[in-house]
Amino acid sequence: MRNTKLVSLEEAIRRSGLKDGMTISFHHHFRGGDKVVNMVVDKLAEMGFKDLKLAASSLSDVHAPLIDHIKAGVITGISTSGLRGELANAISHGLMKEPVVFRSHGGRGSAIANGDLHIDVAFLGASSADELGNASGCPRSENAKSICGSLGYALPDAEYADHVIVLTDDLVAYPNVPKSISASQVESVVVVDSVGDSAKISSGAIRDSKNPRDILLAKQAAKVVINSGYFKDGFSIQTGTGGASLAVVKYIRESMLENGIKASFALGGITAHMVKLHEEGLIDKLIDVQSFDKVAAESIAKDQTHQEVSAVDYASADHLGSAVHALDIVILSALEVDVDFNVNVLVGSDGVIRGAIGGHPDTAEDSALSIIVCPLLRGRIPCVVPRVTTLITLITPGKGVDVVVTEYGIAVNPGRPEIAERLAAAGLKIVDIHDLAAKASSIIGKPDALPFGDRVVGIVMDRHGKVLDEIHNIED
C-alpha cells in the first residue's frame, strides 16, 4: 500500500514537527481574498501552539483576525513586505512586543535563500494540486474554485523551507502539469473548501482607476516614458501598484503602434493592460511574479510566453541574473516623496502603517529609469514633503529615483540632467522638487508633528539585508 500525502490540516501540522517558537510562512497571491493565513493560524491556536513567528510575503485587511492571536500569544513575531487595515493600525499603536520586520520582495527572497529568514513550515495555498503535491496557481479541472496565477512569492518558501504543506481546493489527477511547485518539495497536501477568493485579487491598491487626476498623472507619466530616451524598440517595463502607475501602459500603447516600437518584456505584477499589449504583439514576453488581476492569472495558465518567476529570480540583489537587472523603465507610486527624492510607501502621514514595500526599492535601484507617480496632495495631505514621515530614513533611497510626476509638474533628480533635458525639449513642464514641496505647504500649511512614541514597532530592512529604518508607535 502506497503512502499518501493527503491528510487533514491538523495531521499535516502534526507531521511537520512544528513546535512553539518556530517560523511559519505564507504567500499573498490571493491578496484581499486570501483564506489560508486565517484558516491555518486558527487551527494552530486550537492545537495550543504559542510563540510562533509568522513570515508572510504580505498581509492585508483580510488578516485582521490575527490581532486576537497576537494578543493570545500564538503569534509573537511577524516578518512581511506590508501591512494594511485593522492589523496594521493595531501594530502601529503598539500591539506587538517584538517589532515587525519589513523586507522588500527581493529582500525577502534573498533572506530566505541565504538563511537570514529561516522557515520551519511553509503553508502554501494553491489553485490546484495532485495527491503528491505538484501545485499550481492555475486551476486544472472543471471543479476549480480559485485562480491566482503566478506563485512567484511562494517559490522561495517551497524551495528553502524545512517542511512544506500545500493547501488546495482543486485536487486533480496526477500529474498536475504544468506545475509551479514540485512534489519533491512538498511533504503534505491538504484539501480545503476554499484557499481564496479570486475576485479579490485586484482589491486594495491594485485597481484600474477612473479618477480624473489619476488619468492625468498616467498620461503625464506616459509622456515621460515616451520622451525619456529609453522608449525604443526592445525596451522593458514594469508598473507598480496604484491606479495612475498601472494605467501608464495603456497610454503608451498608441505611441508604440505609431512608431513600430515593441517591448521585449514586461516584468513584475502583470495586469490586464499588459496582457492586452502582449496579445497584440506589442510586448514579446511577460515575466510574472504576481498576477494582479484575473485576466493576468488566466493568461499565465494558457500562454507559454507568459512566464512565472520566483521572487529570487525576480528581484534578489544577491543574484546578478535577477530580472530587475535587465529592466529599463519602472513606474511606481508613493505615499510621500521628499525633496531629496526619498520615497515612503509604508507609513501614512498620520504615522500609521498602511502599505507595503513590495518591489519598490528593488526595481528603483536596478532599473535604468525609475519614475514615481503621485499627486501633490491627497485631500489635505501633502505627498511631496520636505522629509518623508518614516523616522530615521525612508523606504526607497532617493539615489534610485529619477523622475517624480505630479499634476503640478515633473521633477527630475539632479543626478539625471540628461533626462531633464530630453523632457524639457519635448515641451514637458519641468519643476524643482523644492518648489513642489513649497506649493504643497502653501496650500495646506505646515502639518503638526506626529505623536510618535518611544517604542519601535517596525524595522525596515534594505534589499541588501541591512537595517534601513525604524518605525515607532503612534500615540492617540
Tab-separated table of C-alpha atoms in Angstrom:
chain	number	residue	atom	x	y	z
A	1	MET	CA	0.000	0.000	0.000
A	2	ARG	CA	1.474	3.335	-1.049
A	3	ASN	CA	1.968	6.219	1.311
A	4	THR	CA	-0.185	9.279	0.759
A	5	LYS	CA	0.467	12.940	1.318
A	6	LEU	CA	-3.270	13.625	1.524
A	7	VAL	CA	-4.086	14.433	5.140
A	8	SER	CA	-6.180	16.802	7.216
A	9	LEU	CA	-4.753	20.176	8.173
A	10	GLU	CA	-4.302	19.062	11.771
A	11	GLU	CA	-2.486	15.889	10.733
A	12	ALA	CA	-0.275	17.849	8.331
A	13	ILE	CA	0.713	20.158	11.174
A	14	ARG	CA	1.491	17.208	13.446
A	15	ARG	CA	3.604	15.536	10.749
A	16	SER	CA	5.548	18.759	10.193
A	17	GLY	CA	7.116	18.643	13.645
A	18	LEU	CA	6.124	22.260	14.260
A	19	LYS	CA	6.982	23.425	17.761
A	20	ASP	CA	6.444	26.578	19.773
A	21	GLY	CA	8.844	29.327	18.760
A	22	MET	CA	9.225	28.147	15.153
A	23	THR	CA	8.624	30.161	11.973
A	24	ILE	CA	5.709	29.546	9.616
A	25	SER	CA	5.293	31.184	6.206
A	26	PHE	CA	2.560	32.146	3.750
A	27	HIS	CA	2.237	33.883	0.392
A	28	HIS	CA	-0.228	36.637	-0.559
A	29	HIS	CA	-1.125	35.849	-4.173
A	30	PHE	CA	-4.831	35.920	-3.326
A	31	ARG	CA	-4.331	39.360	-1.785
A	32	GLY	CA	-7.640	40.555	-0.244
A	33	GLY	CA	-9.232	37.202	-0.999
A	34	ASP	CA	-6.725	35.087	0.922
A	35	LYS	CA	-8.250	32.439	3.198
A	36	VAL	CA	-5.179	30.377	4.081
A	37	VAL	CA	-3.487	32.522	6.743
A	38	ASN	CA	-6.538	32.864	8.978
A	39	MET	CA	-7.547	29.228	8.489
A	40	VAL	CA	-4.124	27.886	9.437
A	41	VAL	CA	-3.474	30.200	12.381
A	42	ASP	CA	-6.960	29.444	13.753
A	43	LYS	CA	-6.082	25.744	13.660
A	44	LEU	CA	-2.692	26.348	15.276
A	45	ALA	CA	-4.381	28.274	18.088
A	46	GLU	CA	-6.886	25.468	18.530
A	47	MET	CA	-3.996	22.992	18.797
A	48	GLY	CA	-2.370	25.074	21.526
A	49	PHE	CA	0.687	26.472	19.750
A	50	LYS	CA	2.370	29.579	21.179
A	51	ASP	CA	5.177	31.976	20.304
A	52	LEU	CA	5.106	31.339	16.555
A	53	LYS	CA	6.828	33.670	14.098
A	54	LEU	CA	4.771	34.441	11.008
A	55	ALA	CA	6.709	35.115	7.788
A	56	ALA	CA	4.264	36.254	5.100
A	57	SER	CA	5.135	37.791	1.762
A	58	SER	CA	2.500	40.413	2.674
A	59	LEU	CA	-0.525	40.885	4.947
A	60	SER	CA	-3.684	42.896	4.285
A	61	ASP	CA	-7.110	43.921	5.577
A	62	VAL	CA	-8.428	40.360	5.489
A	63	HIS	CA	-5.910	39.302	8.150
A	64	ALA	CA	-7.446	41.351	10.978
A	65	PRO	CA	-8.257	38.116	12.906
A	66	LEU	CA	-4.526	37.800	13.619
A	67	ILE	CA	-4.970	40.553	16.206
A	68	ASP	CA	-6.626	38.129	18.627
A	69	HIS	CA	-3.924	35.521	18.036
A	70	ILE	CA	-1.225	38.095	18.768
A	71	LYS	CA	-2.984	39.083	21.984
A	72	ALA	CA	-3.224	35.403	22.967
A	73	GLY	CA	0.485	34.820	22.348
A	74	VAL	CA	0.003	32.412	19.418
A	75	ILE	CA	1.859	34.823	17.111
A	76	THR	CA	4.689	36.815	18.688
A	77	GLY	CA	6.713	37.837	15.632
A	78	ILE	CA	5.943	38.906	12.072
A	79	SER	CA	8.086	39.481	9.011
A	80	THR	CA	6.391	40.750	5.876
A	81	SER	CA	6.541	43.185	2.985
A	82	GLY	CA	3.457	45.089	4.089
A	83	LEU	CA	0.561	45.553	6.491
A	84	ARG	CA	-2.857	47.084	5.960
A	85	GLY	CA	-6.165	47.572	7.704
A	86	GLU	CA	-7.026	46.870	11.334
A	87	LEU	CA	-3.958	44.680	11.851
A	88	ALA	CA	-1.623	47.430	10.645
A	89	ASN	CA	-3.395	50.015	12.782
A	90	ALA	CA	-3.173	47.868	15.900
A	91	ILE	CA	0.525	47.143	15.345
A	92	SER	CA	1.199	50.841	14.705
A	93	HIS	CA	-0.293	51.559	18.120
A	94	GLY	CA	1.965	49.050	19.885
A	95	LEU	CA	0.089	45.722	19.721
A	96	MET	CA	3.224	43.574	19.470
A	97	LYS	CA	6.154	43.321	21.853
A	98	GLU	CA	8.543	42.472	19.014
A	99	PRO	CA	8.862	44.861	16.048
A	100	VAL	CA	7.578	43.678	12.695
A	101	VAL	CA	10.426	43.134	10.238
A	102	PHE	CA	9.709	44.605	6.800
A	103	ARG	CA	11.528	43.433	3.680
A	104	SER	CA	11.082	44.157	0.008
A	105	HIS	CA	10.031	41.255	-2.198
A	106	GLY	CA	13.565	40.864	-3.491
A	107	GLY	CA	14.940	41.288	0.016
A	108	ARG	CA	12.630	38.574	1.341
A	109	GLY	CA	13.659	36.201	-1.432
A	110	SER	CA	17.332	36.832	-0.678
A	111	ALA	CA	16.831	36.428	3.083
A	112	ILE	CA	15.112	33.064	2.600
A	113	ALA	CA	17.771	31.859	0.167
A	114	ASN	CA	20.733	32.895	2.332
A	115	GLY	CA	19.234	31.720	5.628
A	116	ASP	CA	18.639	35.104	7.260
A	117	LEU	CA	14.937	34.214	7.232
A	118	HIS	CA	14.689	30.527	8.112
A	119	ILE	CA	11.281	28.925	7.544
A	120	ASP	CA	10.407	25.833	9.533
A	121	VAL	CA	6.999	25.127	7.979
A	122	ALA	CA	5.529	26.763	4.861
A	123	PHE	CA	1.760	26.719	4.339
A	124	LEU	CA	1.193	27.434	0.653
A	125	GLY	CA	-2.226	27.871	-0.924
A	126	ALA	CA	-2.542	26.556	-4.477
A	127	SER	CA	-5.304	26.777	-7.050
A	128	SER	CA	-4.666	23.147	-7.953
A	129	ALA	CA	-2.558	20.233	-6.720
A	130	ASP	CA	-2.333	16.488	-7.163
A	131	GLU	CA	-2.037	13.956	-4.354
A	132	LEU	CA	1.778	14.042	-4.428
A	133	GLY	CA	1.978	17.819	-4.154
A	134	ASN	CA	2.621	19.119	-7.656
A	135	ALA	CA	0.926	22.501	-7.285
A	136	SER	CA	-0.025	25.496	-9.392
A	137	GLY	CA	-1.729	28.871	-9.117
A	138	CYS	CA	-3.894	27.867	-12.064
A	139	PRO	CA	-6.972	25.600	-11.888
A	140	ARG	CA	-6.822	22.313	-13.768
A	141	SER	CA	-10.341	20.921	-13.568
A	142	GLU	CA	-13.985	21.819	-14.068
A	143	ASN	CA	-14.371	21.785	-10.284
A	144	ALA	CA	-11.825	24.576	-9.809
A	145	LYS	CA	-12.816	27.259	-7.310
A	146	SER	CA	-9.871	29.638	-7.313
A	147	ILE	CA	-7.198	31.128	-9.521
A	148	CYS	CA	-4.271	33.336	-8.576
A	149	GLY	CA	-1.875	32.803	-11.485
A	150	SER	CA	1.790	33.171	-10.611
A	151	LEU	CA	3.062	31.744	-7.310
A	152	GLY	CA	6.304	33.706	-7.530
A	153	TYR	CA	6.373	34.733	-3.870
A	154	ALA	CA	5.698	31.165	-2.720
A	155	LEU	CA	8.517	29.589	-4.718
A	156	PRO	CA	11.393	30.522	-2.350
A	157	ASP	CA	9.339	29.160	0.562
A	158	ALA	CA	8.765	25.900	-1.304
A	159	GLU	CA	12.477	25.576	-2.125
A	160	TYR	CA	14.025	26.503	1.207
A	161	ALA	CA	11.514	25.725	3.985
A	162	ASP	CA	12.257	22.680	6.122
A	163	HIS	CA	8.729	21.382	5.629
A	164	VAL	CA	6.100	22.336	3.022
A	165	ILE	CA	2.344	21.902	3.274
A	166	VAL	CA	0.237	22.676	0.207
A	167	LEU	CA	-3.415	23.593	0.690
A	168	THR	CA	-5.750	23.420	-2.295
A	169	ASP	CA	-9.438	23.444	-3.193
A	170	ASP	CA	-8.873	21.707	-6.544
A	171	LEU	CA	-7.378	18.224	-6.169
A	172	VAL	CA	-6.580	16.880	-9.625
A	173	ALA	CA	-5.286	13.605	-11.003
A	174	TYR	CA	-1.532	13.035	-11.035
A	175	PRO	CA	0.412	14.580	-12.690
A	176	ASN	CA	-0.684	18.208	-12.271
A	177	VAL	CA	1.201	19.868	-15.124
A	178	PRO	CA	2.461	22.407	-15.800
A	179	LYS	CA	3.401	22.870	-12.160
A	180	SER	CA	4.774	25.760	-10.116
A	181	ILE	CA	5.742	23.795	-7.011
A	182	SER	CA	7.225	20.330	-7.393
A	183	ALA	CA	6.023	17.276	-5.487
A	184	SER	CA	9.620	16.701	-4.374
A	185	GLN	CA	9.382	19.907	-2.297
A	186	VAL	CA	6.067	19.022	-0.620
A	187	GLU	CA	5.508	16.831	2.442
A	188	SER	CA	1.699	17.101	2.825
A	189	VAL	CA	-1.349	18.049	0.744
A	190	VAL	CA	-4.488	19.363	2.442
A	191	VAL	CA	-7.781	19.732	0.599
A	192	VAL	CA	-9.930	22.571	1.919
A	193	ASP	CA	-13.195	24.223	0.914
A	194	SER	CA	-11.505	27.362	-0.404
A	195	VAL	CA	-7.986	28.774	-0.464
A	196	GLY	CA	-9.008	32.181	-1.742
A	197	ASP	CA	-11.485	34.429	-3.493
A	198	SER	CA	-10.152	35.172	-6.979
A	199	ALA	CA	-12.461	38.168	-7.330
A	200	LYS	CA	-10.460	39.986	-4.655
A	201	ILE	CA	-7.010	39.623	-6.218
A	202	SER	CA	-7.321	43.128	-7.661
A	203	SER	CA	-8.612	44.699	-4.437
A	204	GLY	CA	-6.899	47.477	-2.494
A	205	ALA	CA	-4.006	49.210	-4.212
A	206	ILE	CA	-4.466	47.166	-7.395
A	207	ARG	CA	-7.177	48.957	-9.300
A	208	ASP	CA	-7.947	50.422	-12.705
A	209	SER	CA	-8.692	53.967	-11.613
A	210	LYS	CA	-11.334	56.195	-13.195
A	211	ASN	CA	-10.242	59.153	-11.079
A	212	PRO	CA	-9.597	62.111	-13.451
A	213	ARG	CA	-6.458	63.053	-11.525
A	214	ASP	CA	-5.053	59.527	-11.809
A	215	ILE	CA	-5.755	59.569	-15.531
A	216	LEU	CA	-3.984	62.936	-15.873
A	217	LEU	CA	-0.979	61.624	-13.940
A	218	ALA	CA	-0.879	58.448	-16.037
A	219	LYS	CA	-0.908	60.450	-19.258
A	220	GLN	CA	1.894	62.691	-17.975
A	221	ALA	CA	3.937	59.682	-16.915
A	222	ALA	CA	3.392	58.134	-20.344
A	223	LYS	CA	4.848	61.294	-21.911
A	224	VAL	CA	7.868	60.953	-19.629
A	225	VAL	CA	8.354	57.349	-20.761
A	226	ILE	CA	7.981	58.227	-24.440
A	227	ASN	CA	10.446	61.137	-24.277
A	228	SER	CA	12.921	59.655	-21.772
A	229	GLY	CA	15.345	58.208	-24.304
A	230	TYR	CA	14.586	54.676	-23.130
A	231	PHE	CA	11.426	54.273	-25.197
A	232	LYS	CA	12.801	52.379	-28.170
A	233	ASP	CA	12.356	49.011	-29.785
A	234	GLY	CA	13.192	46.236	-27.341
A	235	PHE	CA	12.718	48.270	-24.149
A	236	SER	CA	11.443	46.594	-20.965
A	237	ILE	CA	8.960	47.918	-18.433
A	238	GLN	CA	7.329	47.340	-15.048
A	239	THR	CA	4.486	49.164	-13.314
A	240	GLY	CA	3.853	49.139	-9.573
A	241	THR	CA	0.602	49.377	-7.652
A	242	GLY	CA	-1.665	52.419	-7.692
A	243	GLY	CA	-4.186	53.445	-10.321
A	244	ALA	CA	-2.024	56.033	-12.091
A	245	SER	CA	1.138	53.917	-12.341
A	246	LEU	CA	-0.789	50.857	-13.531
A	247	ALA	CA	-2.553	52.852	-16.248
A	248	VAL	CA	0.634	54.162	-17.886
A	249	VAL	CA	0.916	51.077	-20.089
A	250	LYS	CA	-2.489	51.853	-21.561
A	251	TYR	CA	-1.343	55.315	-22.620
A	252	ILE	CA	1.952	54.322	-24.246
A	253	ARG	CA	0.160	51.805	-26.479
A	254	GLU	CA	-0.776	54.355	-29.157
A	255	SER	CA	2.798	55.614	-29.414
A	256	MET	CA	4.088	52.044	-29.657
A	257	LEU	CA	1.738	51.411	-32.572
A	258	GLU	CA	2.574	54.695	-34.322
A	259	ASN	CA	6.331	54.249	-34.022
A	260	GLY	CA	6.578	50.497	-34.535
A	261	ILE	CA	8.039	50.019	-31.070
A	262	LYS	CA	7.728	46.720	-29.230
A	263	ALA	CA	8.788	45.870	-25.696
A	264	SER	CA	10.998	42.859	-25.118
A	265	PHE	CA	9.305	42.065	-21.807
A	266	ALA	CA	7.081	43.366	-19.060
A	267	LEU	CA	8.036	42.419	-15.515
A	268	GLY	CA	6.612	42.177	-12.018
A	269	GLY	CA	2.954	42.256	-11.174
A	270	ILE	CA	1.257	41.615	-14.506
A	271	THR	CA	-2.065	43.301	-15.325
A	272	ALA	CA	-4.810	43.020	-17.917
A	273	HIS	CA	-3.348	46.065	-19.710
A	274	MET	CA	-0.029	44.263	-20.170
A	275	VAL	CA	-1.757	41.077	-21.285
A	276	LYS	CA	-3.626	43.061	-23.946
A	277	LEU	CA	-0.415	44.582	-25.317
A	278	HIS	CA	1.224	41.155	-25.225
A	279	GLU	CA	-1.633	39.585	-27.162
A	280	GLU	CA	-1.417	42.425	-29.686
A	281	GLY	CA	2.264	41.641	-30.216
A	282	LEU	CA	3.483	44.850	-28.555
A	283	ILE	CA	5.165	43.042	-25.625
A	284	ASP	CA	7.099	39.893	-26.522
A	285	LYS	CA	7.146	38.215	-23.114
A	286	LEU	CA	5.540	38.622	-19.700
A	287	ILE	CA	7.654	37.756	-16.639
A	288	ASP	CA	5.163	37.410	-13.814
A	289	VAL	CA	5.999	37.311	-10.113
A	290	GLN	CA	2.383	38.118	-9.159
A	291	SER	CA	-0.742	38.185	-11.311
A	292	PHE	CA	-2.500	41.442	-10.410
A	293	ASP	CA	-5.928	40.512	-11.780
A	294	LYS	CA	-7.935	37.581	-13.101
A	295	VAL	CA	-7.095	38.345	-16.735
A	296	ALA	CA	-3.381	38.002	-15.971
A	297	ALA	CA	-3.999	34.853	-13.923
A	298	GLU	CA	-5.895	33.273	-16.811
A	299	SER	CA	-3.210	34.323	-19.302
A	300	ILE	CA	-0.389	32.590	-17.458
A	301	ALA	CA	-2.402	29.363	-17.500
A	302	LYS	CA	-2.536	29.203	-21.302
A	303	ASP	CA	0.379	31.233	-22.707
A	304	GLN	CA	3.891	29.794	-22.679
A	305	THR	CA	5.410	33.242	-23.282
A	306	HIS	CA	3.760	34.475	-20.072
A	307	GLN	CA	6.204	33.045	-17.549
A	308	GLU	CA	6.125	32.710	-13.781
A	309	VAL	CA	9.246	33.878	-11.912
A	310	SER	CA	10.294	33.343	-8.296
A	311	ALA	CA	10.921	36.309	-6.007
A	312	VAL	CA	14.620	35.430	-6.006
A	313	ASP	CA	14.921	35.407	-9.799
A	314	TYR	CA	12.719	38.490	-9.961
A	315	ALA	CA	14.488	40.936	-7.664
A	316	SER	CA	17.194	39.493	-5.436
A	317	ALA	CA	20.124	41.871	-5.010
A	318	ASP	CA	22.342	38.834	-4.377
A	319	HIS	CA	21.878	37.406	-7.867
A	320	LEU	CA	23.178	39.290	-10.900
A	321	GLY	CA	20.832	37.182	-13.005
A	322	SER	CA	17.660	38.504	-11.351
A	323	ALA	CA	15.274	40.115	-13.811
A	324	VAL	CA	15.396	43.635	-12.367
A	325	HIS	CA	18.977	43.951	-13.625
A	326	ALA	CA	17.603	43.855	-17.195
A	327	LEU	CA	14.781	46.324	-16.515
A	328	ASP	CA	14.765	49.607	-18.430
A	329	ILE	CA	11.756	51.513	-17.084
A	330	VAL	CA	9.747	51.171	-13.880
A	331	ILE	CA	6.730	53.303	-12.956
A	332	LEU	CA	5.924	53.311	-9.234
A	333	SER	CA	3.503	55.002	-6.850
A	334	ALA	CA	4.273	56.612	-3.476
A	335	LEU	CA	2.650	57.810	-0.276
A	336	GLU	CA	5.302	60.524	0.030
A	337	VAL	CA	8.339	61.819	-1.817
A	338	ASP	CA	10.692	64.309	-0.200
A	339	VAL	CA	12.960	66.983	-1.653
A	340	ASP	CA	15.875	64.527	-1.768
A	341	PHE	CA	13.734	62.131	-3.873
A	342	ASN	CA	13.456	59.681	-0.966
A	343	VAL	CA	10.222	57.707	-1.124
A	344	ASN	CA	7.916	56.401	1.600
A	345	VAL	CA	5.423	53.724	0.591
A	346	LEU	CA	4.817	52.165	4.005
A	347	VAL	CA	3.763	54.712	6.640
A	348	GLY	CA	0.891	57.160	6.197
A	349	SER	CA	1.064	60.850	7.014
A	350	ASP	CA	-0.682	60.002	10.291
A	351	GLY	CA	2.170	57.675	11.290
A	352	VAL	CA	0.082	54.528	10.804
A	353	ILE	CA	1.428	51.671	8.694
A	354	ARG	CA	-0.824	51.367	5.672
A	355	GLY	CA	1.107	49.947	2.750
A	356	ALA	CA	3.794	47.610	1.516
A	357	ILE	CA	7.376	47.908	0.396
A	358	GLY	CA	6.755	45.388	-2.380
A	359	GLY	CA	9.356	45.534	-5.108
A	360	HIS	CA	9.688	49.320	-4.856
A	361	PRO	CA	13.370	49.625	-3.782
A	362	ASP	CA	14.367	46.560	-5.807
A	363	THR	CA	13.175	47.965	-9.107
A	364	ALA	CA	14.073	51.591	-8.373
A	365	GLU	CA	17.687	50.680	-7.639
A	366	ASP	CA	18.314	48.344	-10.561
A	367	SER	CA	16.218	49.803	-13.395
A	368	ALA	CA	17.714	52.231	-15.895
A	369	LEU	CA	14.901	54.745	-15.304
A	370	SER	CA	12.616	54.920	-12.260
A	371	ILE	CA	9.525	57.124	-12.370
A	372	ILE	CA	7.416	57.925	-9.296
A	373	VAL	CA	3.823	58.976	-9.971
A	374	CYS	CA	1.952	60.722	-7.160
A	375	PRO	CA	-0.373	63.716	-6.705
A	376	LEU	CA	0.891	66.823	-4.935
A	377	LEU	CA	-1.871	66.373	-2.333
A	378	ARG	CA	-4.273	63.628	-1.321
A	379	GLY	CA	-7.156	65.548	0.176
A	380	ARG	CA	-5.464	67.737	2.785
A	381	ILE	CA	-2.383	65.512	2.956
A	382	PRO	CA	0.827	66.565	1.169
A	383	CYS	CA	2.588	63.907	-0.907
A	384	VAL	CA	5.665	65.990	-1.774
A	385	VAL	CA	7.237	66.956	1.529
A	386	PRO	CA	10.499	68.304	2.980
A	387	ARG	CA	11.096	64.984	4.746
A	388	VAL	CA	9.354	61.615	4.487
A	389	THR	CA	7.309	60.529	7.518
A	390	THR	CA	9.371	57.496	8.481
A	391	LEU	CA	11.569	58.409	11.393
A	392	ILE	CA	15.156	57.742	10.511
A	393	THR	CA	15.371	57.378	6.780
A	394	LEU	CA	12.986	56.034	4.149
A	395	ILE	CA	11.876	53.039	2.129
A	396	THR	CA	13.382	53.769	-1.281
A	397	PRO	CA	16.519	55.947	-1.194
A	398	GLY	CA	16.497	58.999	-3.447
A	399	LYS	CA	19.624	57.898	-5.307
A	400	GLY	CA	17.468	55.275	-7.043
A	401	VAL	CA	14.645	57.648	-8.005
A	402	ASP	CA	14.981	59.534	-11.293
A	403	VAL	CA	11.689	61.323	-12.000
A	404	VAL	CA	8.679	62.399	-9.922
A	405	VAL	CA	5.462	63.102	-11.847
A	406	THR	CA	2.757	65.280	-10.256
A	407	GLU	CA	-0.174	67.256	-11.664
A	408	TYR	CA	1.797	70.449	-10.952
A	409	GLY	CA	4.853	69.456	-12.941
A	410	ILE	CA	7.650	66.941	-13.313
A	411	ALA	CA	10.717	66.934	-11.058
A	412	VAL	CA	13.915	65.255	-12.241
A	413	ASN	CA	16.669	64.100	-9.922
A	414	PRO	CA	19.679	66.452	-10.336
A	415	GLY	CA	21.786	63.366	-10.874
A	416	ARG	CA	19.979	62.761	-14.175
A	417	PRO	CA	20.396	66.062	-16.094
A	418	GLU	CA	20.153	64.290	-19.449
A	419	ILE	CA	16.622	63.152	-18.592
A	420	ALA	CA	15.602	66.684	-17.660
A	421	GLU	CA	16.986	67.979	-20.979
A	422	ARG	CA	15.072	65.405	-23.022
A	423	LEU	CA	11.790	66.059	-21.242
A	424	ALA	CA	12.149	69.839	-21.451
A	425	ALA	CA	12.923	69.554	-25.174
A	426	ALA	CA	9.662	67.637	-25.581
A	427	GLY	CA	7.764	70.533	-24.000
A	428	LEU	CA	7.052	68.908	-20.652
A	429	LYS	CA	6.855	71.139	-17.577
A	430	ILE	CA	9.998	70.565	-15.517
A	431	VAL	CA	9.968	71.957	-11.986
A	432	ASP	CA	12.280	71.894	-8.981
A	433	ILE	CA	11.121	69.387	-6.383
A	434	HIS	CA	11.662	72.009	-3.649
A	435	ASP	CA	9.068	74.167	-5.408
A	436	LEU	CA	6.599	71.273	-5.395
A	437	ALA	CA	7.073	70.812	-1.643
A	438	ALA	CA	6.647	74.563	-1.112
A	439	LYS	CA	3.495	74.544	-3.238
A	440	ALA	CA	2.005	71.736	-1.132
A	441	SER	CA	2.918	73.601	2.060
A	442	SER	CA	1.365	76.849	0.800
A	443	ILE	CA	-1.927	75.065	0.179
A	444	ILE	CA	-2.290	73.107	3.415
A	445	GLY	CA	0.173	74.827	5.768
A	446	LYS	CA	2.734	73.135	7.949
A	447	PRO	CA	1.311	69.942	9.492
A	448	ASP	CA	1.625	69.324	13.221
A	449	ALA	CA	4.362	66.971	14.375
A	450	LEU	CA	3.172	63.408	14.649
A	451	PRO	CA	2.816	61.954	18.165
A	452	PHE	CA	5.343	59.151	17.781
A	453	GLY	CA	6.123	57.182	20.931
A	454	ASP	CA	9.398	55.629	22.025
A	455	ARG	CA	8.579	52.025	21.092
A	456	VAL	CA	9.893	50.542	17.855
A	457	VAL	CA	7.011	48.715	16.146
A	458	GLY	CA	8.703	48.093	12.816
A	459	ILE	CA	12.192	47.535	11.468
A	460	VAL	CA	12.718	48.144	7.759
A	461	MET	CA	15.487	46.144	6.121
A	462	ASP	CA	17.054	47.285	2.886
A	463	ARG	CA	17.255	44.842	-0.009
A	464	HIS	CA	20.854	44.022	0.924
A	465	GLY	CA	19.897	42.776	4.396
A	466	LYS	CA	20.860	45.811	6.458
A	467	VAL	CA	18.615	47.840	8.757
A	468	LEU	CA	17.384	50.870	6.836
A	469	ASP	CA	14.742	52.393	9.077
A	470	GLU	CA	12.760	52.124	12.298
A	471	ILE	CA	9.060	52.808	12.660
A	472	HIS	CA	7.905	53.990	16.073
A	473	ASN	CA	4.490	53.557	17.594
A	474	ILE	CA	1.929	56.245	17.085
A	475	GLU	CA	0.100	57.542	20.158
A	476	ASP	CA	-3.558	58.635	20.160
